């Protein structure tokens, strides 16, 4: 028998082992739910899977009587739009601020302390200000994501640029690069995959801000729906929504990862250089 | 006229004297090798030639004019590692120098200009023996090939002075011999002026037309940093000998 540290699973086993915790979780849930419903058929805390499917079908996936819209897709679309807009703006700002901050000592001296201080402001604490300034509409929700996520991306990119090999910077100068062409031909292209990495890491944070702002003031959205039906203890709707948000977050991460590999084939190999 | 003129040059960081009272002339076409124990200032000296550092005191002239105080196209550099652009293919790494020179705003050429740059880069790459890996990324190359690429990158700019900072230090002995033949060949064909730092005395003797030994002549055990290094030996090496060795 080999030592435990030397035993490696083959593909099939690895898949099985990976799925195991999920399967266990579902089984535990089904049993617990069954036990509670056995005791009290009206129990709301752990609805059965059939109940959840039924509720979702009736109240979220059927066209609403009032407007004819399907609430579930409406919520998904609204939330993804806010998230996409917020993340997109944050990434653009992150690149535009982070690169000069890391590359140009004069800019760093001028703005680094400000950015450091600004990124310490808890975004949720200024949410009321955003609602006051931008009203209850879309802008405030997107702004919260931008304010919360941009400083993280900026600081991450700044550090990446600062730790950029000095040899490459000097080499580029001896090849005739100005500060500007150095940025557009060398630094920014090499920072793009790192920017996507930073976006992936901040997606979780962005979801927190999205759901917080939707919980407080919105008329649709995944976060809004969860907080709305909470009043009726509608676990049969909350649980599928949470599951859906998790799936969306996972997919976004997965797609970004694939996207990075596809667009920047050199990025995965660079470590050997 | 000498390419590089140095008179009574000092370099110190605070109380720490690195180089003291250096005087030296380097003519165009020389192949100077710099050897010496580590920490004796030969790398600092190379950084000053590159424009990364500036002297504390003394005359320091490049073609009769004060040295530019930042890296420029007149002086090419090949480091031991980390100087290739990992997001560009081998071909693009060499084309970059041409593109940066001709396109000051975008740093990128299009159409006929791009085609010309491409041809020039391909010729350069073939000269260093990388004609078969044009579309690989640098990370896919071996250590020796990476150094060939780094040399091609610099040479495409036709620098008046080529600086080599222990360029072959990380290579296997067999590969190193190939690289020696390559650099001597390029030096002869392109009339280069080379200043090379090495910690390998044999390499210094073998490649150079002139060997400069950096060392501290005075040493105060109470204050090890009070005295800097000087050039203790300046040995002209016979070129004929080199030619012979080359033919072997």
Coordinates of C-alpha atoms in Angstrom, one line a residue:
Chain A
X1 CA 0.0 0.0 0.0
X2 CA 1.4 3.3 -1.0
X3 CA 1.5 6.3 1.3
X4 CA -1.6 8.4 1.3
X5 CA 0.3 11.4 -0.1
X6 CA 1.3 9.3 -3.1
X7 CA -2.1 7.9 -4.0
X8 CA -3.6 9.9 -6.9
X9 CA -7.2 9.5 -8.1
X10 CA -7.8 8.8 -11.8
X11 CA -10.2 10.9 -13.8
X12 CA -13.3 9.0 -13.0
X13 CA -12.5 8.7 -9.3
X14 CA -11.7 12.4 -9.2
X15 CA -15.1 13.3 -10.7
X16 CA -16.8 11.0 -8.3
X17 CA -15.0 12.4 -5.3
X18 CA -15.7 15.9 -6.4
X19 CA -19.4 15.2 -6.7
X20 CA -19.6 13.4 -3.4
X21 CA -20.0 16.4 -1.1
X22 CA -22.8 17.8 -3.3
X23 CA -24.7 14.5 -3.3
X24 CA -24.3 14.2 0.5
X25 CA -25.6 17.7 0.9
X26 CA -28.7 16.9 -1.2
X27 CA -29.3 13.7 0.6
X28 CA -29.0 15.3 4.1
X29 CA -31.4 18.0 3.0
X30 CA -34.0 15.6 1.6
X31 CA -33.9 13.6 4.8
X32 CA -34.1 16.6 7.1
X33 CA -36.9 18.1 5.1
X34 CA -38.8 14.9 5.1
X35 CA -38.5 14.5 8.8
X36 CA -39.8 18.0 9.5
X37 CA -42.6 17.7 7.0
X38 CA -43.6 14.4 8.6
X39 CA -44.0 16.2 11.9
X40 CA -45.8 19.3 10.5
X41 CA -47.0 19.3 6.9
X42 CA -47.2 23.2 7.1
X43 CA -43.5 23.5 8.0
X44 CA -41.9 26.4 6.0
X45 CA -38.3 26.1 7.0
X46 CA -37.2 23.1 4.9
X47 CA -39.6 22.7 2.0
X48 CA -39.4 19.5 -0.1
X49 CA -37.8 19.6 -3.5
X50 CA -41.2 19.1 -5.1
X51 CA -42.6 22.0 -3.1
X52 CA -39.8 24.2 -4.3
X53 CA -40.3 23.2 -8.0
X54 CA -44.0 23.8 -7.6
X55 CA -43.6 27.3 -6.1
X56 CA -41.0 28.3 -8.6
X57 CA -43.2 27.2 -11.5
X58 CA -46.3 28.9 -10.1
X59 CA -44.9 32.3 -8.9
X60 CA -41.6 32.8 -10.7
X61 CA -41.7 30.9 -14.0
X62 CA -45.2 31.5 -15.1
X63 CA -46.1 34.8 -16.8
X64 CA -47.3 37.3 -14.2
X65 CA -51.0 38.0 -14.2
X66 CA -50.5 41.7 -14.0
X67 CA -47.8 42.4 -16.6
X68 CA -47.4 39.1 -18.4
X69 CA -43.7 39.0 -17.6
X70 CA -41.8 36.0 -16.2
X71 CA -40.5 37.2 -12.9
X72 CA -37.6 34.8 -12.7
X73 CA -36.0 35.8 -16.0
X74 CA -36.9 39.5 -15.3
X75 CA -35.0 39.3 -12.0
X76 CA -32.1 37.5 -13.5
X77 CA -31.8 40.0 -16.4
X78 CA -32.0 43.0 -14.1
X79 CA -29.4 41.7 -11.7
X80 CA -27.0 40.6 -14.4
X81 CA -27.3 44.0 -16.1
X82 CA -26.4 45.8 -13.0
X83 CA -23.6 43.4 -12.2
X84 CA -22.2 43.5 -15.7
X85 CA -22.3 47.3 -15.9
X86 CA -20.8 47.7 -12.5
X87 CA -18.0 45.2 -13.1
X88 CA -17.3 46.6 -16.6
X89 CA -17.0 50.2 -15.4
X90 CA -14.8 49.0 -12.5
X91 CA -12.5 47.1 -14.7
X92 CA -12.1 50.0 -17.1
X93 CA -11.5 52.4 -14.3
X94 CA -9.1 50.0 -12.7
X95 CA -7.0 49.7 -15.8
X96 CA -7.0 53.5 -16.4
X97 CA -6.0 54.3 -12.8
X98 CA -4.0 51.3 -11.8
X99 CA -1.5 51.3 -14.7
X100 CA -0.4 55.0 -14.3
X101 CA -0.3 54.6 -10.6
X102 CA 2.1 51.6 -10.8
X103 CA 4.2 52.9 -13.7
X104 CA 4.7 56.6 -13.1
X105 CA 6.4 57.6 -9.9
X106 CA 5.0 61.2 -10.0
X107 CA 1.4 59.9 -10.3
X108 CA 2.0 57.3 -7.5
X109 CA 3.4 60.0 -5.2
X110 CA 0.3 62.2 -5.9
X111 CA -2.5 59.7 -5.7
X112 CA -1.4 56.6 -3.9
X113 CA -2.2 57.8 -0.4
X114 CA -5.6 59.1 -1.6
X115 CA -6.5 55.7 -3.2
X116 CA -5.3 53.9 -0.1
X117 CA -7.5 56.0 2.1
X118 CA -10.5 55.9 -0.3
X119 CA -10.4 52.2 -0.5
X120 CA -10.9 52.0 3.3
X121 CA -14.3 53.6 3.2
X122 CA -16.9 50.9 3.7
X123 CA -19.0 51.0 0.6
X124 CA -22.2 49.9 2.3
X125 CA -21.8 52.8 4.7
X126 CA -22.1 55.3 1.8
X127 CA -25.0 53.5 0.2
X128 CA -27.5 56.0 1.8
X129 CA -25.5 58.8 0.2
X130 CA -25.7 57.1 -3.2
X131 CA -29.4 56.7 -2.8
X132 CA -29.7 60.4 -1.8
X133 CA -27.5 61.6 -4.7
X134 CA -28.5 59.3 -7.5
X135 CA -32.1 58.5 -6.4
X136 CA -33.6 55.0 -6.1
X137 CA -32.9 54.0 -9.8
X138 CA -30.3 51.9 -11.5
X139 CA -27.5 54.4 -11.1
X140 CA -27.1 54.1 -7.4
X141 CA -26.9 50.3 -7.5
X142 CA -24.3 50.3 -10.3
X143 CA -22.4 53.1 -8.4
X144 CA -22.3 51.0 -5.3
X145 CA -20.6 48.1 -7.2
X146 CA -18.2 50.5 -8.9
X147 CA -17.3 52.2 -5.6
X148 CA -16.9 48.9 -3.8
X149 CA -14.9 47.1 -6.5
X150 CA -12.8 49.7 -8.3
X151 CA -10.4 50.4 -5.4
X152 CA -9.7 46.7 -5.1
X153 CA -8.9 46.3 -8.8
X154 CA -6.9 49.5 -8.9
X155 CA -4.7 48.4 -6.0
X156 CA -4.2 44.9 -7.4
X157 CA -3.2 46.2 -10.8
X158 CA -0.9 48.9 -9.3
X159 CA 1.0 46.2 -7.4
X160 CA 1.2 44.0 -10.5
X161 CA 2.7 46.9 -12.5
X162 CA 5.1 47.7 -9.7
X163 CA 6.4 44.2 -9.6
X164 CA 6.8 44.1 -13.4
X165 CA 10.4 42.9 -14.2
X166 CA 12.7 45.9 -14.3
X167 CA 14.7 44.2 -17.0
X168 CA 11.8 44.4 -19.4
X169 CA 11.2 48.1 -18.7
X170 CA 14.9 48.9 -19.3
X171 CA 15.0 46.7 -22.4
X172 CA 12.0 48.4 -23.8
X173 CA 13.7 51.8 -23.3
X174 CA 16.8 50.7 -25.1
X175 CA 14.5 49.6 -28.0
X176 CA 13.2 53.2 -28.2
X177 CA 10.0 53.0 -26.1
X178 CA 8.6 56.2 -24.7
X179 CA 6.6 56.1 -21.5
X180 CA 3.4 56.1 -23.6
X181 CA 4.4 53.3 -26.0
X182 CA 5.9 51.3 -23.1
X183 CA 2.4 51.4 -21.5
X184 CA 0.4 50.6 -24.7
X185 CA 2.7 47.9 -26.1
X186 CA 4.3 46.3 -23.1
X187 CA 2.5 47.0 -19.8
X188 CA -1.2 47.1 -20.8
X189 CA -1.1 43.9 -23.0
X190 CA 0.6 42.0 -20.2
X191 CA -1.8 43.4 -17.6
X192 CA -5.0 42.4 -19.4
X193 CA -5.1 38.8 -18.2
X194 CA -4.2 40.0 -14.7
X195 CA -7.1 42.4 -14.9
X196 CA -9.4 39.5 -15.7
X197 CA -8.0 37.6 -12.8
X198 CA -8.7 40.6 -10.6
X199 CA -12.3 40.8 -11.9
X200 CA -12.8 37.1 -11.1
X201 CA -11.6 37.7 -7.6
X202 CA -13.9 40.7 -7.0
X203 CA -17.0 39.1 -8.5
X204 CA -18.0 37.7 -5.1
X205 CA -17.7 41.2 -3.6
X206 CA -19.7 42.7 -6.5
X207 CA -22.5 40.2 -5.8
X208 CA -22.6 41.3 -2.1
X209 CA -23.0 44.9 -3.1
X210 CA -25.6 44.1 -5.8
X211 CA -27.8 42.1 -3.4
X212 CA -27.4 44.7 -0.6
X213 CA -28.6 47.5 -2.8
X214 CA -31.4 45.5 -4.3
X215 CA -32.6 44.5 -0.9
X216 CA -33.0 48.1 0.1
X217 CA -34.5 49.7 -3.0
X218 CA -35.5 48.0 -6.2
X219 CA -38.6 46.8 -8.1
X220 CA -36.9 43.7 -9.6
X221 CA -33.7 41.7 -9.2
X222 CA -32.6 38.5 -7.6
X223 CA -31.7 40.1 -4.4
X224 CA -34.9 42.1 -4.3
X225 CA -37.0 39.0 -4.7
X226 CA -35.3 37.1 -1.9
X227 CA -35.8 40.0 0.5
X228 CA -39.3 40.4 -0.6
X229 CA -40.5 36.9 -0.1
X230 CA -38.6 36.7 3.2
X231 CA -41.7 38.4 4.7
X232 CA -43.7 35.3 4.0
X233 CA -41.0 32.9 5.1
X234 CA -41.0 31.6 1.6
X235 CA -38.1 29.3 1.8
X236 CA -39.4 27.4 -1.1
X237 CA -38.6 30.4 -3.2
X238 CA -35.5 31.7 -1.4
X239 CA -33.6 28.4 -1.6
X240 CA -33.9 28.0 -5.4
X241 CA -33.0 31.7 -5.9
X242 CA -29.9 31.3 -3.8
X243 CA -29.0 28.2 -5.7
X244 CA -29.5 30.1 -9.0
X245 CA -27.3 33.0 -7.8
X246 CA -24.6 30.5 -6.9
X247 CA -24.8 28.9 -10.3
X248 CA -24.6 32.3 -12.0
X249 CA -21.6 33.3 -10.0
X250 CA -19.9 30.0 -10.8
X251 CA -20.6 30.4 -14.5
X252 CA -19.3 33.9 -14.6
X253 CA -16.1 32.8 -13.0
X254 CA -15.8 29.8 -15.3
X255 CA -16.4 31.8 -18.4
X256 CA -13.9 34.5 -17.4
X257 CA -11.3 31.8 -16.8
X258 CA -11.8 30.1 -20.2
X259 CA -11.8 33.5 -21.8
X260 CA -8.4 34.4 -20.2
X261 CA -6.9 31.1 -21.4
X262 CA -8.3 31.6 -24.9
X263 CA -7.4 35.2 -25.4
X264 CA -4.0 35.1 -23.7
X265 CA -2.4 31.8 -24.4
X266 CA 1.0 33.0 -23.3
X267 CA -0.3 33.8 -19.8
X268 CA -0.6 30.3 -18.5
X269 CA 3.0 29.5 -19.7
X270 CA 4.7 32.6 -18.6
X271 CA 5.8 31.2 -15.2
X272 CA 8.7 29.3 -16.8
X273 CA 10.2 32.5 -18.2
Chain B
X1 CA 37.9 59.5 -31.0
X2 CA 37.0 57.1 -28.2
X3 CA 33.4 55.9 -27.9
X4 CA 33.6 56.1 -24.2
X5 CA 35.8 58.5 -22.2
X6 CA 36.0 58.2 -18.4
X7 CA 38.2 60.4 -16.3
X8 CA 38.5 60.4 -12.5
X9 CA 35.1 58.8 -12.1
X10 CA 33.7 58.1 -8.6
X11 CA 30.5 56.4 -7.6
X12 CA 29.3 56.3 -4.0
X13 CA 26.0 55.6 -2.2
X14 CA 26.2 57.7 0.9
X15 CA 29.4 56.7 2.8
X16 CA 29.7 53.5 0.7
X17 CA 32.3 54.1 -2.0
X18 CA 31.8 51.7 -4.9
X19 CA 34.1 52.9 -7.6
X20 CA 37.0 55.2 -7.0
X21 CA 38.9 57.3 -9.4
X22 CA 38.3 55.3 -12.5
X23 CA 39.9 56.4 -15.8
X24 CA 39.3 54.5 -19.0
X25 CA 38.9 54.9 -22.7
X26 CA 36.9 52.5 -24.8
X27 CA 37.3 52.6 -28.6
X28 CA 34.6 51.6 -31.1
X29 CA 35.0 48.0 -32.1
X30 CA 36.5 46.8 -28.8
X31 CA 35.1 43.7 -27.0
X32 CA 35.7 44.6 -23.3
X33 CA 35.1 41.9 -20.7
X34 CA 34.7 43.0 -17.1
X35 CA 35.7 40.5 -14.4
X36 CA 36.1 40.8 -10.6
X37 CA 34.8 39.4 -7.3
X38 CA 31.1 40.0 -6.6
X39 CA 30.3 43.3 -5.0
X40 CA 33.3 45.0 -6.7
X41 CA 31.2 47.4 -8.7
X42 CA 31.4 45.9 -12.1
X43 CA 27.6 45.7 -12.3
X44 CA 27.3 49.2 -11.0
X45 CA 29.7 50.3 -13.8
X46 CA 27.5 48.5 -16.4
X47 CA 24.4 50.2 -15.0
X48 CA 26.2 53.6 -15.4
X49 CA 27.0 52.7 -19.0
X50 CA 23.3 51.8 -19.5
X51 CA 22.0 55.0 -17.9
X52 CA 20.3 53.3 -15.0
X53 CA 22.8 54.9 -12.6
X54 CA 24.8 58.1 -12.8
X55 CA 28.3 58.8 -11.5
X56 CA 28.8 60.8 -8.3
X57 CA 31.8 62.7 -9.7
X58 CA 34.1 62.8 -12.7
X59 CA 34.1 62.9 -16.5
X60 CA 31.8 60.4 -18.2
X61 CA 31.4 60.9 -21.9
X62 CA 29.8 58.9 -24.7
X63 CA 31.0 60.0 -28.1
X64 CA 32.4 63.2 -26.5
X65 CA 29.1 64.2 -25.0
X66 CA 27.9 63.6 -21.4
X67 CA 26.2 60.2 -21.0
X68 CA 22.4 60.2 -21.4
X69 CA 21.0 59.8 -17.9
X70 CA 18.4 57.2 -18.9
X71 CA 18.4 54.1 -21.1
X72 CA 18.4 55.0 -24.8
X73 CA 18.6 53.3 -28.2
X74 CA 22.3 53.9 -28.6
X75 CA 23.0 51.3 -25.9
X76 CA 21.6 47.8 -26.2
X77 CA 21.4 45.5 -23.2
X78 CA 21.2 41.7 -22.8
X79 CA 20.4 40.7 -19.2
X80 CA 20.8 37.2 -17.8
X81 CA 17.0 36.7 -17.7
X82 CA 13.6 38.3 -17.6
X83 CA 14.0 40.8 -20.5
X84 CA 11.8 39.1 -23.1
X85 CA 8.3 40.3 -23.6
X86 CA 6.2 37.3 -22.7
X87 CA 3.0 38.4 -24.5
X88 CA 4.7 38.6 -27.9
X89 CA 5.9 35.9 -30.2
X90 CA 9.6 35.5 -31.0
X91 CA 9.0 37.4 -34.3
X92 CA 7.0 40.2 -32.6
X93 CA 9.7 40.5 -29.9
X94 CA 12.2 41.5 -32.5
X95 CA 9.8 43.5 -34.6
X96 CA 8.9 45.6 -31.5
X97 CA 12.2 47.5 -31.7
X98 CA 11.6 48.5 -35.3
X99 CA 8.0 49.4 -34.7
X100 CA 8.8 51.5 -31.6
X101 CA 11.4 53.5 -33.6
X102 CA 9.1 54.2 -36.6
X103 CA 5.7 54.7 -34.9
X104 CA 6.1 57.0 -31.9
X105 CA 2.4 57.1 -31.1
X106 CA 1.0 53.6 -31.5
X107 CA 4.3 51.7 -31.4
X108 CA 2.8 49.5 -34.1
X109 CA 3.2 49.4 -37.8
X110 CA 0.7 48.4 -40.5
X111 CA 0.6 47.4 -44.2
X112 CA 3.8 47.7 -46.2
X113 CA 5.8 49.2 -43.3
X114 CA 4.9 46.2 -41.2
X115 CA 5.9 43.8 -43.9
X116 CA 9.3 45.5 -44.2
X117 CA 9.8 45.4 -40.4
X118 CA 8.8 41.7 -40.5
X119 CA 11.4 40.9 -43.2
X120 CA 14.1 42.7 -41.2
X121 CA 13.2 40.9 -38.1
X122 CA 13.1 37.5 -39.8
X123 CA 16.6 38.2 -41.2
X124 CA 17.9 39.1 -37.8
X125 CA 16.3 36.0 -36.2
X126 CA 17.8 33.8 -38.9
X127 CA 21.2 35.3 -38.2
X128 CA 21.0 34.2 -34.5
X129 CA 19.6 30.8 -35.5
X130 CA 15.9 31.2 -34.5
X131 CA 14.5 31.1 -38.0
X132 CA 12.4 28.0 -37.1
X133 CA 10.6 29.2 -34.0
X134 CA 9.3 32.6 -35.2
X135 CA 5.8 32.0 -33.9
X136 CA 6.6 30.5 -30.5
X137 CA 6.2 32.4 -27.3
X138 CA 9.5 33.1 -25.4
X139 CA 8.4 30.8 -22.5
X140 CA 8.4 27.9 -25.0
X141 CA 12.1 28.4 -25.8
X142 CA 15.1 26.9 -24.0
X143 CA 17.4 29.1 -22.0
X144 CA 20.0 29.4 -24.8
X145 CA 17.3 30.3 -27.4
X146 CA 15.9 32.9 -25.0
X147 CA 19.3 34.5 -24.9
X148 CA 19.6 34.4 -28.7
X149 CA 16.3 36.2 -28.9
X150 CA 17.4 38.8 -26.4
X151 CA 20.5 39.5 -28.5
X152 CA 18.5 39.7 -31.7
X153 CA 16.1 42.1 -30.0
X154 CA 18.9 44.5 -29.2
X155 CA 20.9 44.1 -32.5
X156 CA 17.9 45.0 -34.7
X157 CA 18.3 48.5 -33.3
X158 CA 22.0 48.6 -34.4
X159 CA 23.2 50.0 -31.0
X160 CA 26.6 51.8 -30.9
X161 CA 27.3 50.0 -27.7
X162 CA 26.1 46.5 -26.8
X163 CA 26.1 45.8 -23.0
X164 CA 26.0 42.2 -21.8
X165 CA 25.2 41.6 -18.1
X166 CA 26.4 38.0 -17.4
X167 CA 24.3 36.9 -20.4
X168 CA 25.4 33.3 -20.4
X169 CA 25.7 32.8 -16.7
X170 CA 22.5 30.6 -16.4
X171 CA 23.3 28.4 -19.4
X172 CA 24.7 24.8 -19.6
X173 CA 28.4 24.6 -20.6
X174 CA 27.7 23.1 -24.1
X175 CA 25.1 25.8 -24.9
X176 CA 27.5 28.4 -23.6
X177 CA 30.1 27.4 -26.1
X178 CA 27.6 27.8 -28.9
X179 CA 26.6 31.2 -27.6
X180 CA 30.3 32.3 -27.5
X181 CA 30.7 31.4 -31.2
X182 CA 27.5 33.3 -32.0
X183 CA 28.4 36.5 -30.1
X184 CA 31.9 36.6 -31.6
X185 CA 30.5 36.0 -35.1
X186 CA 27.9 38.8 -34.6
X187 CA 30.5 41.1 -33.1
X188 CA 32.8 40.7 -36.2
X189 CA 30.0 40.9 -38.8
X190 CA 28.3 43.9 -37.4
X191 CA 31.4 45.9 -36.1
X192 CA 29.9 46.0 -32.6
X193 CA 31.4 47.6 -29.6
X194 CA 30.7 45.3 -26.7
X195 CA 31.1 45.6 -22.9
X196 CA 30.4 42.4 -21.1
X197 CA 30.3 41.6 -17.4
X198 CA 31.1 38.0 -16.5
X199 CA 32.1 36.1 -13.4
X200 CA 33.7 33.5 -15.6
X201 CA 37.4 34.4 -16.0
X202 CA 37.9 31.9 -18.8
X203 CA 35.0 33.4 -20.7
X204 CA 36.4 36.9 -20.1
X205 CA 39.8 35.9 -21.6
X206 CA 38.3 33.9 -24.5
X207 CA 35.8 36.5 -25.8
X208 CA 37.4 39.8 -25.1
X209 CA 39.9 41.9 -27.0
X210 CA 40.5 43.6 -23.7
X211 CA 40.0 42.3 -20.2
X212 CA 39.3 44.7 -17.3
X213 CA 39.7 43.4 -13.8
X214 CA 37.8 45.3 -11.1
X215 CA 39.0 45.0 -7.5
X216 CA 39.5 46.9 -4.3
X217 CA 43.2 47.8 -3.9
X218 CA 42.9 49.3 -0.4
X219 CA 40.9 47.7 2.4
X220 CA 40.3 49.1 5.8
X221 CA 39.0 46.3 8.0
X222 CA 37.4 48.9 10.4
X223 CA 35.5 50.5 7.5
X224 CA 35.0 48.0 4.7
X225 CA 33.1 50.5 2.6
X226 CA 35.5 53.4 2.9
X227 CA 37.4 52.4 -0.3
X228 CA 36.0 51.6 -3.7
X229 CA 37.1 49.3 -6.5
X230 CA 39.5 50.3 -9.2
X231 CA 40.6 48.7 -12.4
X232 CA 43.5 46.7 -11.2
X233 CA 44.4 45.1 -14.5
X234 CA 43.7 46.3 -18.1
X235 CA 44.9 43.5 -20.3
X236 CA 44.8 43.8 -24.1
X237 CA 44.2 40.4 -25.7
X238 CA 45.6 39.5 -29.0
X239 CA 43.0 39.1 -31.6
X240 CA 45.0 36.6 -33.7
X241 CA 44.9 34.2 -30.8
X242 CA 41.1 34.5 -30.8
X243 CA 40.9 33.9 -34.5
X244 CA 42.9 30.7 -34.1
X245 CA 40.7 29.5 -31.3
X246 CA 37.7 30.3 -33.2
X247 CA 38.7 28.1 -36.1
X248 CA 39.3 25.1 -33.9

